[in-house]
Amino acid sequence: MGNPKAFLTIDRKEAGYRPKEERIRDYGEVEQTLAIEDRMQQASRCMDCGVPFCHWACPLGNRMPEYQDLVYKGKWKEAYQVLNQTHPFPEFTGRICPALCEKSCVQALEHQAVTIRENECATAERAYNEGFVLPRIPAFRNGRKVAIVGGGPAGLAAADRLNQMGYTVTVFEKNEAIGGLLRFGIPDFKLNKHVIDRRLEILEAEGITFKTGVKVAEDGDMTPKQLDKEFDAIVLTMGAETPRDLKVENRDVKGVYFALQLLQQQNRVNAGVEFEKADRITAKGKNVLIIGGGDTGSDCVGTSNRQGAKSVTQIEVMPKPFEDEDPVNPWPAYPRLLLKTTSSHKEGCTREWSLNTLRFVLDDNGNLCGAEVEKVDWVTPADGGRPNMVPTGEKKIIPCELALLAMGFTQPNAQFVDAFKLEKDQRGNIATSALGQTSNPKIFAAGDCRTGASLVVRAIASGRCAAQGVEEYFSTLKK
Ligand SMILES: Cc1cc2nc3c(=O)[nH]c(=O)nc-3n(C[C@H](O)[C@H](O)[C@H](O)COP(=O)(O)OP(=O)(O)OC[C@H]3O[C@@H](n4cnc5c(N)ncnc54)[C@H](O)[C@@H]3O)c2cc1C
Ligand code: SF4
């Protein structure tokens, strides 16, 4: 703790976003960067608490006080080394993590948390720019082969750790490029894809083999049986890509899509892929209705505005979250029920809560022209159980020519569960031990496919955990 008074004398300063009028015209990252002196000052605000709740809150257990101090002192190489001990890809979360750590920072009690996420990003960027991020070629190979199914953050984290331990790792990815939702889901204005490519170059140089365009499935390019025969262990990291549907009248009309259909296509267009006009999903000149009030919905807001939407409305069936403090999850827990207003929301949209969608409405030509919604109340039963949704009869039609369903995801694991005879837990997820081992001892699971849709930082932590599980599995076999 280089400057013990900084937290008293220096206020939290965020880098902020590019001006709204400028940023909605492109897909460049919206977040700006602070001048280096400001960044070092921000890092000096860390109080090096005796009990650092930030360690506890970050699923990776990052050691914030240690590297904040190094950043403050301008020791960027050492700062990156400390960060990299617990975190293989700080440049991803430095951009898109909801910063669970900051919510538990002691200074968050005064709404003055240390800018940990931004400092993380700055440390990683400085490390790349100064040439500190170099391939670390493992000194030996242990002769064991591990297959990773899915090239998202969980798969990459597992691959990285296993490779460093000396395993020979192959990542199988069904898409044309590696990255999972980082590449085909999260918009470029939150995470520029060169950030993924830059890391992949390092991972490849370190010896990981990436096989893209390979779907592992009974009817895919490689069957689970083939994988089982060729590899000593398998880590399943297929994510949770199956979107939750809304089974209401006229759901199948043209103009109603899953959020990811829009987001993935826009990511591909930004990467230079061309689509037939008839296949292109676009908000241009349309009233857009986004059903689902979460992060995926927010990404649809930002994308719709960039595509030139006439109006954007985001609705949510649950009640409006708390605006200031979350009494249900007080500090230092993550405020799950706090209203989140993203850079995309600030670019322009109407937000409404407690609205249930009853049906999609068609005009005389059979085209989508609106959605009928009903106001609902959420009533907690006398026994204090989960609140029940109660219709109020108050209905209205929200005009829209494009509707996007952003209502969460389920796991598409059935084929793997059957093929490898895996047990499921009570929630229907693949049952695993703490280190990701399934009921089939050579098969491990990590990331969203293990836990359900979650966060990048949790997927990375889960992938590293499964890698540790693989190592322990083989060390037990040796005995
Ligand atoms: C629109 C959107 C925005 C988000 N924004 C954020 C955010 O800002 N911050 C945040 O922390 N989290 C965010 N998330 C959540 C985050 O992206 C996920 O929690 C995280 O990517 C999960 O990582 P994963 O590796 O488990 O799965 P994924 O990222 O889904 O990767 C799984 C990979 O497996 C591949 N795959 C699937 N089946 C097969 C198969 N049979 N054979 C071969 N390959 C297969 C898929 O193609 C995919 O590439 C967002 C999610 C969405 C949908
Ligand atoms: S990964 Fe997320 S929770 Fe962990 S230190 Fe970085 S910003 Fe905080």
Coordinates of C-alpha atoms and ligand atoms in Angstrom, one line a residue:
M1 CA 0.0 0.0 0.0
G2 CA 2.1 2.8 -1.4
N3 CA -0.1 5.7 -0.5
P4 CA -2.0 5.1 2.7
K5 CA -4.1 8.3 2.4
A6 CA -5.1 8.0 -1.2
F7 CA -8.5 6.6 -0.4
L8 CA -9.3 9.7 1.6
T9 CA -8.0 12.3 -0.9
I10 CA -8.6 10.8 -4.3
D11 CA -12.1 10.1 -5.7
R12 CA -13.1 7.2 -7.8
K13 CA -12.7 8.2 -11.4
E14 CA -14.0 6.0 -14.3
A15 CA -12.8 6.3 -17.8
G16 CA -16.4 6.7 -19.1
Y17 CA -17.7 6.1 -22.5
R18 CA -17.2 7.7 -25.9
P19 CA -19.8 10.4 -26.6
K20 CA -23.2 8.8 -27.4
E21 CA -23.6 10.5 -30.8
E22 CA -20.2 9.2 -31.9
R23 CA -20.3 5.7 -30.6
I24 CA -23.7 4.6 -31.9
R25 CA -22.4 5.1 -35.4
D26 CA -19.9 2.3 -35.1
Y27 CA -19.1 -1.0 -33.4
G28 CA -15.9 0.1 -31.8
E29 CA -15.5 -0.4 -28.0
V30 CA -17.6 2.2 -26.1
E31 CA -15.3 2.4 -23.1
Q32 CA -12.5 4.9 -23.0
T33 CA -9.1 4.7 -21.2
L34 CA -7.7 6.9 -18.5
A35 CA -4.3 8.7 -18.8
I36 CA -1.6 6.6 -17.2
E37 CA -1.1 9.0 -14.3
D38 CA -4.8 8.9 -13.5
R39 CA -4.8 5.1 -13.7
M40 CA -1.9 4.8 -11.2
Q41 CA -3.7 7.2 -8.9
Q42 CA -6.8 5.1 -9.1
A43 CA -4.8 2.0 -8.2
S44 CA -3.4 3.9 -5.2
R45 CA -6.9 4.1 -3.7
C46 CA -6.8 0.4 -2.7
M47 CA -6.7 0.3 1.1
D48 CA -5.0 -3.1 1.3
C49 CA -7.7 -4.2 3.7
G50 CA -6.9 -6.8 6.4
V51 CA -9.7 -8.9 5.1
P52 CA -9.9 -8.2 1.3
F53 CA -13.5 -9.1 0.4
C54 CA -12.5 -8.5 -3.3
H55 CA -10.5 -11.7 -3.2
W56 CA -13.5 -13.6 -1.9
A57 CA -15.9 -12.0 -4.4
C58 CA -13.8 -12.7 -7.5
P59 CA -14.4 -16.3 -8.6
L60 CA -10.8 -16.4 -9.7
G61 CA -9.5 -15.1 -6.3
N62 CA -7.5 -12.3 -8.0
R63 CA -5.1 -10.6 -5.6
M64 CA -6.2 -7.1 -6.0
P65 CA -4.3 -5.2 -3.3
E66 CA -1.0 -6.7 -4.4
Y67 CA -1.3 -5.7 -8.0
Q68 CA -3.0 -2.3 -7.3
D69 CA 0.1 -1.4 -5.3
L70 CA 2.4 -2.4 -8.2
V71 CA 0.3 -0.4 -10.7
Y72 CA 0.5 2.6 -8.4
K73 CA 4.3 2.2 -8.4
G74 CA 4.4 1.8 -12.2
K75 CA 5.7 -1.7 -12.0
W76 CA 3.5 -2.9 -14.8
K77 CA 5.3 -6.1 -15.6
E78 CA 5.2 -7.3 -12.0
A79 CA 1.5 -6.2 -11.7
Y80 CA 0.7 -8.3 -14.8
Q81 CA 2.6 -11.3 -13.3
V82 CA 0.6 -11.1 -10.1
L83 CA -2.7 -10.8 -12.0
N84 CA -1.7 -13.6 -14.4
Q85 CA -1.0 -16.0 -11.5
T86 CA -4.8 -16.3 -10.9
H87 CA -6.2 -15.1 -14.2
P88 CA -5.2 -16.3 -17.6
F89 CA -7.2 -13.7 -19.6
P90 CA -7.6 -10.4 -17.8
E91 CA -8.0 -8.6 -21.0
F92 CA -11.5 -10.2 -21.5
T93 CA -12.9 -9.6 -18.0
G94 CA -11.2 -6.2 -17.8
R95 CA -13.6 -5.2 -20.5
I96 CA -16.8 -7.1 -19.8
C97 CA -16.9 -8.4 -16.2
P98 CA -19.7 -7.0 -14.0
A99 CA -16.9 -6.6 -11.4
L100 CA -18.2 -8.7 -8.6
C101 CA -15.0 -7.6 -6.7
E102 CA -15.9 -3.9 -6.8
K103 CA -19.3 -4.5 -5.3
S104 CA -17.6 -6.0 -2.2
C105 CA -14.8 -3.4 -2.0
V106 CA -15.0 -1.7 1.4
Q107 CA -15.1 1.7 -0.4
A108 CA -18.3 0.5 -2.2
L109 CA -20.1 1.3 1.0
E110 CA -19.5 5.0 0.1
H111 CA -20.1 4.3 -3.7
Q112 CA -16.3 4.8 -4.2
A113 CA -15.1 1.3 -4.9
V114 CA -11.6 1.0 -6.4
T115 CA -11.8 0.8 -10.2
I116 CA -10.6 -2.8 -10.1
R117 CA -12.0 -3.9 -13.5
E118 CA -10.6 -0.9 -15.4
N119 CA -7.3 -1.3 -13.6
E120 CA -7.3 -5.0 -14.6
C121 CA -7.8 -4.0 -18.3
A122 CA -5.2 -1.3 -18.1
T123 CA -2.7 -3.8 -16.6
A124 CA -3.3 -6.4 -19.4
E125 CA -3.2 -3.8 -22.2
R126 CA 0.0 -2.3 -20.8
A127 CA 1.5 -5.9 -20.7
Y128 CA 0.6 -6.5 -24.3
N129 CA 1.9 -3.1 -25.5
E130 CA 5.2 -3.5 -23.6
G131 CA 5.6 -7.1 -24.9
F132 CA 5.3 -8.8 -21.5
V133 CA 2.7 -11.3 -22.7
L134 CA 4.8 -13.9 -24.4
P135 CA 4.1 -17.6 -25.1
R136 CA 5.2 -19.9 -22.2
I137 CA 6.1 -23.1 -23.9
P138 CA 5.7 -26.0 -21.4
A139 CA 9.1 -27.6 -20.6
F140 CA 7.8 -31.1 -20.8
R141 CA 4.8 -33.2 -22.1
N142 CA 3.4 -35.9 -19.9
G143 CA 2.1 -38.0 -22.8
R144 CA -1.6 -37.7 -21.9
K145 CA -4.1 -36.3 -24.4
V146 CA -7.1 -34.2 -23.4
A147 CA -10.0 -33.1 -25.6
I148 CA -11.9 -29.9 -24.9
V149 CA -15.4 -29.7 -26.4
G150 CA -16.2 -26.0 -27.0
G151 CA -13.8 -23.0 -27.5
G152 CA -15.5 -20.5 -25.2
P153 CA -13.9 -19.0 -22.1
A154 CA -14.3 -22.1 -20.0
G155 CA -12.7 -24.3 -22.7
L156 CA -9.9 -21.8 -23.2
A157 CA -9.2 -21.6 -19.5
A158 CA -9.1 -25.4 -19.1
A159 CA -7.0 -25.7 -22.2
D160 CA -4.5 -23.1 -21.0
R161 CA -4.0 -24.7 -17.6
L162 CA -3.8 -28.3 -18.8
N163 CA -1.3 -27.3 -21.5
Q164 CA 0.9 -25.5 -18.9
M165 CA 0.7 -28.7 -16.8
G166 CA 2.2 -30.7 -19.8
Y167 CA -1.0 -32.3 -21.3
T168 CA -1.4 -32.4 -25.0
V169 CA -4.6 -30.4 -25.6
T170 CA -7.0 -30.2 -28.5
V171 CA -9.9 -27.9 -28.5
F172 CA -12.9 -28.8 -30.8
E173 CA -15.2 -26.0 -31.7
K174 CA -18.2 -26.2 -34.0
N175 CA -18.2 -22.6 -35.1
E176 CA -15.8 -21.2 -37.7
A177 CA -13.8 -19.4 -35.0
I178 CA -12.8 -19.8 -31.4
G179 CA -14.2 -17.7 -28.6
G180 CA -17.7 -19.0 -27.8
L181 CA -20.0 -16.2 -26.7
L182 CA -17.0 -13.8 -26.4
R183 CA -16.9 -13.9 -30.2
F184 CA -20.5 -14.8 -31.3
G185 CA -22.7 -13.2 -28.7
I186 CA -21.1 -10.3 -26.9
P187 CA -21.1 -7.3 -29.2
D188 CA -17.9 -5.8 -30.6
F189 CA -18.8 -2.5 -28.9
K190 CA -18.1 -4.3 -25.5
L191 CA -15.3 -6.5 -26.6
N192 CA -13.4 -6.0 -29.9
K193 CA -12.6 -9.4 -31.4
H194 CA -8.9 -8.6 -32.0
V195 CA -8.6 -9.0 -28.2
I196 CA -9.5 -12.7 -28.6
D197 CA -7.3 -13.3 -31.7
R198 CA -4.3 -11.8 -29.9
R199 CA -4.7 -14.3 -27.0
L200 CA -5.3 -17.2 -29.4
E201 CA -2.0 -16.5 -31.1
I202 CA -0.3 -16.9 -27.7
L203 CA -2.2 -20.1 -26.8
E204 CA -1.4 -21.6 -30.2
A205 CA 2.3 -20.8 -29.9
E206 CA 2.2 -22.5 -26.5
G207 CA 1.1 -25.7 -28.2
I208 CA -2.7 -25.9 -27.9
T209 CA -4.3 -27.3 -31.1
F210 CA -7.6 -25.7 -32.1
K211 CA -9.9 -27.5 -34.5
T212 CA -12.7 -25.2 -35.7
G213 CA -15.8 -26.3 -37.7
V214 CA -15.8 -29.6 -35.8
K215 CA -19.1 -30.4 -34.1
V216 CA -18.9 -33.2 -31.5
A217 CA -22.2 -35.0 -31.7
E218 CA -23.7 -38.4 -32.6
D219 CA -24.5 -36.8 -36.0
G220 CA -21.6 -34.4 -36.0
D221 CA -18.1 -34.3 -37.4
M222 CA -16.7 -36.3 -34.5
T223 CA -18.8 -38.6 -32.3
P224 CA -18.4 -38.7 -28.5
K225 CA -17.4 -42.4 -29.0
Q226 CA -14.5 -41.4 -31.2
L227 CA -13.4 -38.7 -28.7
D228 CA -13.6 -41.3 -25.9
K229 CA -11.3 -43.7 -27.9
E230 CA -8.7 -41.1 -28.9
F231 CA -8.3 -39.1 -25.7
D232 CA -7.3 -39.9 -22.1
A233 CA -9.7 -37.3 -20.7
I234 CA -12.4 -35.0 -22.0
V235 CA -13.6 -31.6 -20.7
L236 CA -17.0 -30.6 -21.8
T237 CA -17.4 -26.8 -22.2
M238 CA -20.2 -26.5 -24.7
G239 CA -21.9 -23.6 -23.0
A240 CA -25.6 -23.1 -22.6
E241 CA -26.7 -22.0 -26.0
T242 CA -30.3 -23.1 -26.2
P243 CA -32.4 -20.0 -25.8
R244 CA -35.6 -20.1 -23.8
D245 CA -38.6 -19.7 -26.1
L246 CA -41.9 -17.8 -25.7
K247 CA -44.7 -20.1 -26.8
V248 CA -47.4 -17.5 -27.5
E249 CA -49.7 -16.9 -30.5
N250 CA -47.9 -15.9 -33.7
R251 CA -44.5 -16.7 -32.2
D252 CA -43.4 -18.1 -35.6
V253 CA -44.1 -15.0 -37.7
K254 CA -41.2 -13.4 -39.5
G255 CA -39.8 -10.7 -37.4
V256 CA -39.7 -12.6 -34.1
Y257 CA -36.1 -13.9 -33.4
F258 CA -34.0 -15.1 -30.5
A259 CA -31.6 -12.4 -29.3
L260 CA -28.6 -14.5 -30.2
Q261 CA -29.7 -14.7 -33.9
L262 CA -29.4 -10.9 -34.1
L263 CA -26.2 -10.7 -32.1
Q264 CA -24.3 -13.5 -33.7
Q265 CA -25.2 -12.3 -37.2
Q266 CA -24.0 -8.8 -36.4
N267 CA -20.8 -10.2 -34.9
R268 CA -20.3 -12.1 -38.2
V269 CA -21.1 -9.1 -40.3
N270 CA -18.5 -7.0 -38.4
A271 CA -16.0 -9.8 -39.1
G272 CA -16.7 -9.4 -42.8
V273 CA -19.2 -12.3 -43.4
E274 CA -21.9 -11.4 -46.0
F275 CA -25.5 -12.5 -45.7
E276 CA -28.2 -12.6 -48.4
K277 CA -30.6 -9.7 -47.9
A278 CA -33.5 -12.1 -47.2
D279 CA -31.5 -13.7 -44.3
R280 CA -30.3 -10.4 -42.8
I281 CA -32.0 -9.6 -39.4
T282 CA -31.9 -5.8 -39.1
A283 CA -33.6 -3.2 -36.9
K284 CA -33.1 -0.4 -39.4
G285 CA -36.2 1.8 -39.5
K286 CA -38.1 -0.5 -37.2
N287 CA -39.8 -0.3 -33.8
V288 CA -37.9 -2.9 -31.9
L289 CA -39.3 -4.8 -28.9
I290 CA -36.8 -6.7 -26.7
I291 CA -38.4 -9.2 -24.4
G292 CA -36.1 -9.9 -21.4
G293 CA -34.6 -7.3 -19.1
G294 CA -31.1 -8.8 -18.7
D295 CA -27.6 -8.3 -20.2
T296 CA -28.4 -10.1 -23.5
G297 CA -31.4 -7.8 -23.9
S298 CA -29.2 -4.8 -23.2
D299 CA -26.8 -6.0 -25.9
C300 CA -29.8 -6.1 -28.3
V301 CA -30.6 -2.5 -27.4
G302 CA -27.1 -1.3 -28.3
T303 CA -27.1 -3.4 -31.5
S304 CA -30.6 -2.2 -32.6
N305 CA -29.6 1.5 -32.1
R306 CA -26.4 0.9 -34.1
Q307 CA -28.5 -0.7 -36.9
G308 CA -30.7 2.4 -37.0
A309 CA -33.9 1.4 -35.2
K310 CA -36.8 3.8 -35.1
S311 CA -37.5 3.0 -31.5
V312 CA -36.3 0.5 -28.9
T313 CA -38.3 -0.9 -26.0
Q314 CA -37.1 -3.4 -23.5
I315 CA -39.6 -5.2 -21.3
E316 CA -39.2 -7.6 -18.4
V317 CA -41.8 -9.8 -16.7
M318 CA -40.2 -9.4 -13.2
P319 CA -40.7 -6.2 -11.2
K320 CA -38.4 -3.2 -11.5
P321 CA -35.2 -3.8 -9.4
F322 CA -34.1 -1.6 -6.6
E323 CA -32.5 1.7 -7.8
D324 CA -30.1 2.4 -4.9
E325 CA -29.4 -0.3 -2.4
D326 CA -30.3 -4.0 -2.7
P327 CA -31.7 -5.0 0.7
V328 CA -31.9 -8.7 -0.3
N329 CA -28.1 -9.0 -1.0
P330 CA -26.4 -6.3 1.1
W331 CA -22.7 -5.6 0.9
P332 CA -20.3 -7.4 0.6
A333 CA -22.6 -9.8 -1.5
Y334 CA -23.2 -9.0 -5.2
P335 CA -26.4 -6.8 -5.5
R336 CA -28.4 -9.2 -7.7
L337 CA -31.6 -7.2 -7.5
L338 CA -30.1 -3.7 -8.2
L339 CA -31.2 -1.9 -11.4
K340 CA -28.4 -2.1 -14.0
T341 CA -28.2 0.7 -16.5
T342 CA -25.6 0.0 -19.2
S343 CA -24.0 2.1 -21.8
S344 CA -26.5 0.7 -24.3
H345 CA -29.5 1.8 -22.2
K346 CA -28.0 5.3 -22.1
E347 CA -27.9 5.3 -25.9
G348 CA -31.7 5.4 -26.0
C349 CA -34.5 3.0 -25.1
T350 CA -37.7 2.7 -23.1
R351 CA -37.6 0.2 -20.3
E352 CA -40.7 -1.3 -18.6
W353 CA -41.1 -4.0 -16.0
S354 CA -43.8 -6.4 -14.7
L355 CA -45.1 -7.0 -18.3
N356 CA -46.1 -10.4 -19.5
T357 CA -46.2 -11.0 -23.2
L358 CA -49.5 -12.6 -24.3
R359 CA -49.2 -12.7 -28.1
F360 CA -47.7 -11.2 -31.2
V361 CA -50.0 -9.0 -33.2
L362 CA -50.2 -9.1 -37.1
D363 CA -51.4 -6.5 -39.5
D364 CA -53.9 -7.1 -42.3
N365 CA -51.0 -8.4 -44.5
G366 CA -49.9 -10.9 -41.8
N367 CA -46.8 -8.9 -40.9
L368 CA -45.7 -8.4 -37.3
C369 CA -46.9 -5.1 -36.0
G370 CA -46.9 -5.4 -32.3
A371 CA -47.1 -7.5 -29.1
E372 CA -49.9 -7.6 -26.6
V373 CA -48.6 -7.4 -23.1
E374 CA -50.3 -7.5 -19.7
K375 CA -49.3 -5.8 -16.4
V376 CA -48.7 -8.4 -13.7
D377 CA -48.3 -8.2 -9.9
W378 CA -45.8 -10.4 -8.0
V379 CA -47.4 -11.6 -4.8
T380 CA -45.3 -13.4 -2.1
P381 CA -47.3 -16.2 -0.6
A382 CA -48.0 -16.3 3.2
D383 CA -45.4 -18.9 3.8
G384 CA -42.8 -16.5 2.3
G385 CA -42.0 -18.8 -0.7
R386 CA -41.3 -17.6 -4.3
P387 CA -43.6 -14.8 -5.4
N388 CA -46.4 -15.8 -7.8
M389 CA -47.3 -13.9 -10.9
V390 CA -50.8 -12.5 -10.8
P391 CA -52.3 -11.0 -14.0
T392 CA -54.0 -7.6 -13.5
G393 CA -56.1 -7.5 -16.7
E394 CA -54.4 -4.2 -17.7
K395 CA -53.4 -4.9 -21.3
K396 CA -51.8 -2.9 -24.1
I397 CA -50.2 -3.4 -27.5
I398 CA -46.6 -2.3 -27.9
P399 CA -46.0 -1.6 -31.6
C400 CA -43.0 -3.5 -33.1
E401 CA -41.8 -4.8 -36.5
L402 CA -38.9 -6.6 -34.9
A403 CA -39.2 -8.6 -31.6
L404 CA -36.2 -10.2 -29.9
L405 CA -36.5 -12.9 -27.3
A406 CA -33.8 -12.5 -24.6
M407 CA -35.2 -14.6 -21.8
G408 CA -32.2 -16.7 -20.8
F409 CA -30.7 -20.1 -21.9
T410 CA -30.9 -23.8 -21.1
Q411 CA -28.2 -26.4 -21.6
P412 CA -28.0 -28.5 -24.7
N413 CA -26.4 -31.4 -22.9
A414 CA -28.7 -34.3 -23.5
Q415 CA -26.6 -36.0 -26.2
F416 CA -23.5 -36.0 -24.0
V417 CA -25.4 -37.1 -21.0
D418 CA -26.7 -40.1 -23.0
A419 CA -23.5 -40.8 -24.9
F420 CA -21.3 -40.9 -21.9
K421 CA -24.0 -42.1 -19.5
L422 CA -23.6 -39.1 -17.2
E423 CA -25.7 -38.5 -14.2
K424 CA -27.6 -35.2 -13.8
D425 CA -28.2 -33.1 -10.7
Q426 CA -31.6 -31.9 -9.4
R427 CA -31.6 -28.8 -11.7
G428 CA -30.9 -31.0 -14.8
N429 CA -27.3 -29.9 -15.1
I430 CA -24.5 -32.5 -15.5
A431 CA -23.8 -33.7 -12.0
T432 CA -20.1 -33.0 -11.1
S433 CA -17.7 -33.0 -8.1
A434 CA -16.3 -29.7 -6.9
L435 CA -13.5 -30.1 -9.5
G436 CA -15.9 -30.7 -12.4
Q437 CA -15.6 -34.5 -12.6
T438 CA -18.8 -36.2 -13.8
S439 CA -20.1 -39.6 -13.0
N440 CA -17.8 -40.9 -15.8
P441 CA -14.4 -40.4 -14.2
K442 CA -12.5 -39.4 -17.4
I443 CA -15.2 -36.8 -18.4
F444 CA -15.2 -33.3 -16.8
A445 CA -17.6 -30.4 -17.3
A446 CA -17.0 -26.7 -16.9
G447 CA -18.6 -23.3 -17.6
D448 CA -22.2 -22.6 -18.5
C449 CA -22.8 -26.3 -19.5
R450 CA -22.0 -27.2 -15.9
T451 CA -23.7 -24.4 -14.1
G452 CA -26.2 -22.9 -16.4
A453 CA -25.8 -19.5 -18.2
S454 CA -23.5 -17.3 -16.0
L455 CA -20.6 -15.0 -16.5
V456 CA -17.2 -15.1 -18.3
V457 CA -15.3 -14.9 -15.0
R458 CA -17.2 -17.8 -13.6
A459 CA -16.6 -19.8 -16.8
I460 CA -12.9 -19.1 -16.7
A461 CA -12.7 -20.1 -13.0
S462 CA -14.7 -23.3 -13.7
G463 CA -12.4 -24.2 -16.6
R464 CA -9.3 -23.8 -14.4
C465 CA -11.0 -25.9 -11.7
A466 CA -11.8 -28.7 -14.2
A467 CA -8.2 -28.7 -15.3
Q468 CA -7.2 -29.2 -11.7
G469 CA -9.7 -32.1 -11.6
V470 CA -8.1 -33.8 -14.6
E471 CA -4.7 -33.5 -12.9
E472 CA -6.0 -35.0 -9.7
Y473 CA -7.7 -37.8 -11.7
F474 CA -4.5 -38.9 -13.3
S475 CA -2.5 -38.5 -10.1
T476 CA -4.9 -40.9 -8.4
L477 CA -4.5 -43.4 -11.3
K478 CA -0.7 -43.3 -10.9
K479 CA -1.0 -44.5 -7.3
Ligands
LIG1 C1 -25.4 -11.8 -25.5 C2 -24.6 -12.2 -24.3 C3 -23.9 -11.2 -23.6 C4 -23.1 -11.6 -22.5 N1 -22.4 -10.6 -21.9 C5 -21.6 -10.9 -20.8 C6 -20.8 -9.9 -20.2 O1 -20.9 -8.7 -20.6 N2 -20.1 -10.3 -19.2 C7 -20.0 -11.6 -18.7 O2 -19.3 -11.8 -17.8 N3 -20.8 -12.5 -19.3 C8 -21.6 -12.2 -20.3 N4 -22.3 -13.2 -20.9 C9 -22.2 -14.6 -20.4 C10 -21.0 -15.3 -20.9 O3 -20.8 -15.0 -22.3 C11 -21.0 -16.8 -20.7 O4 -21.3 -17.0 -19.3 C12 -19.7 -17.4 -21.1 O5 -19.3 -17.2 -22.4 C13 -19.8 -19.0 -20.8 O6 -18.6 -19.5 -21.3 P1 -18.5 -21.1 -21.8 O7 -17.2 -21.3 -22.2 O8 -19.1 -21.9 -20.7 O9 -19.6 -21.2 -23.0 P2 -19.7 -20.4 -24.4 O10 -19.1 -19.1 -24.3 O11 -21.1 -20.5 -24.7 O12 -18.8 -21.4 -25.3 C14 -19.2 -22.7 -25.7 C15 -18.6 -23.0 -27.0 O13 -18.9 -24.4 -27.2 C16 -19.2 -24.6 -28.6 N5 -19.9 -25.9 -28.7 C17 -21.2 -26.1 -28.3 N6 -21.5 -27.4 -28.6 C18 -20.5 -27.9 -29.2 C19 -20.3 -29.2 -29.8 N7 -21.2 -30.1 -29.8 N8 -19.1 -29.4 -30.5 C20 -18.1 -28.4 -30.6 N9 -18.3 -27.2 -30.0 C21 -19.5 -27.0 -29.4 C22 -20.0 -23.4 -28.9 O14 -20.0 -23.1 -30.3 C23 -19.2 -22.3 -28.2 O15 -18.2 -21.8 -28.9 C24 -23.1 -12.9 -22.0 C25 -23.9 -13.9 -22.6 C26 -24.6 -13.5 -23.7 C27 -25.5 -14.6 -24.4
SF4_2 S1 -12.4 -10.9 -13.0 FE1 -14.2 -9.6 -12.5 S2 -14.6 -10.1 -10.4 FE2 -12.5 -10.8 -10.8 S3 -11.1 -9.1 -10.3 FE3 -11.6 -8.9 -12.5 S4 -13.3 -7.5 -12.6 FE4 -13.2 -8.2 -10.5

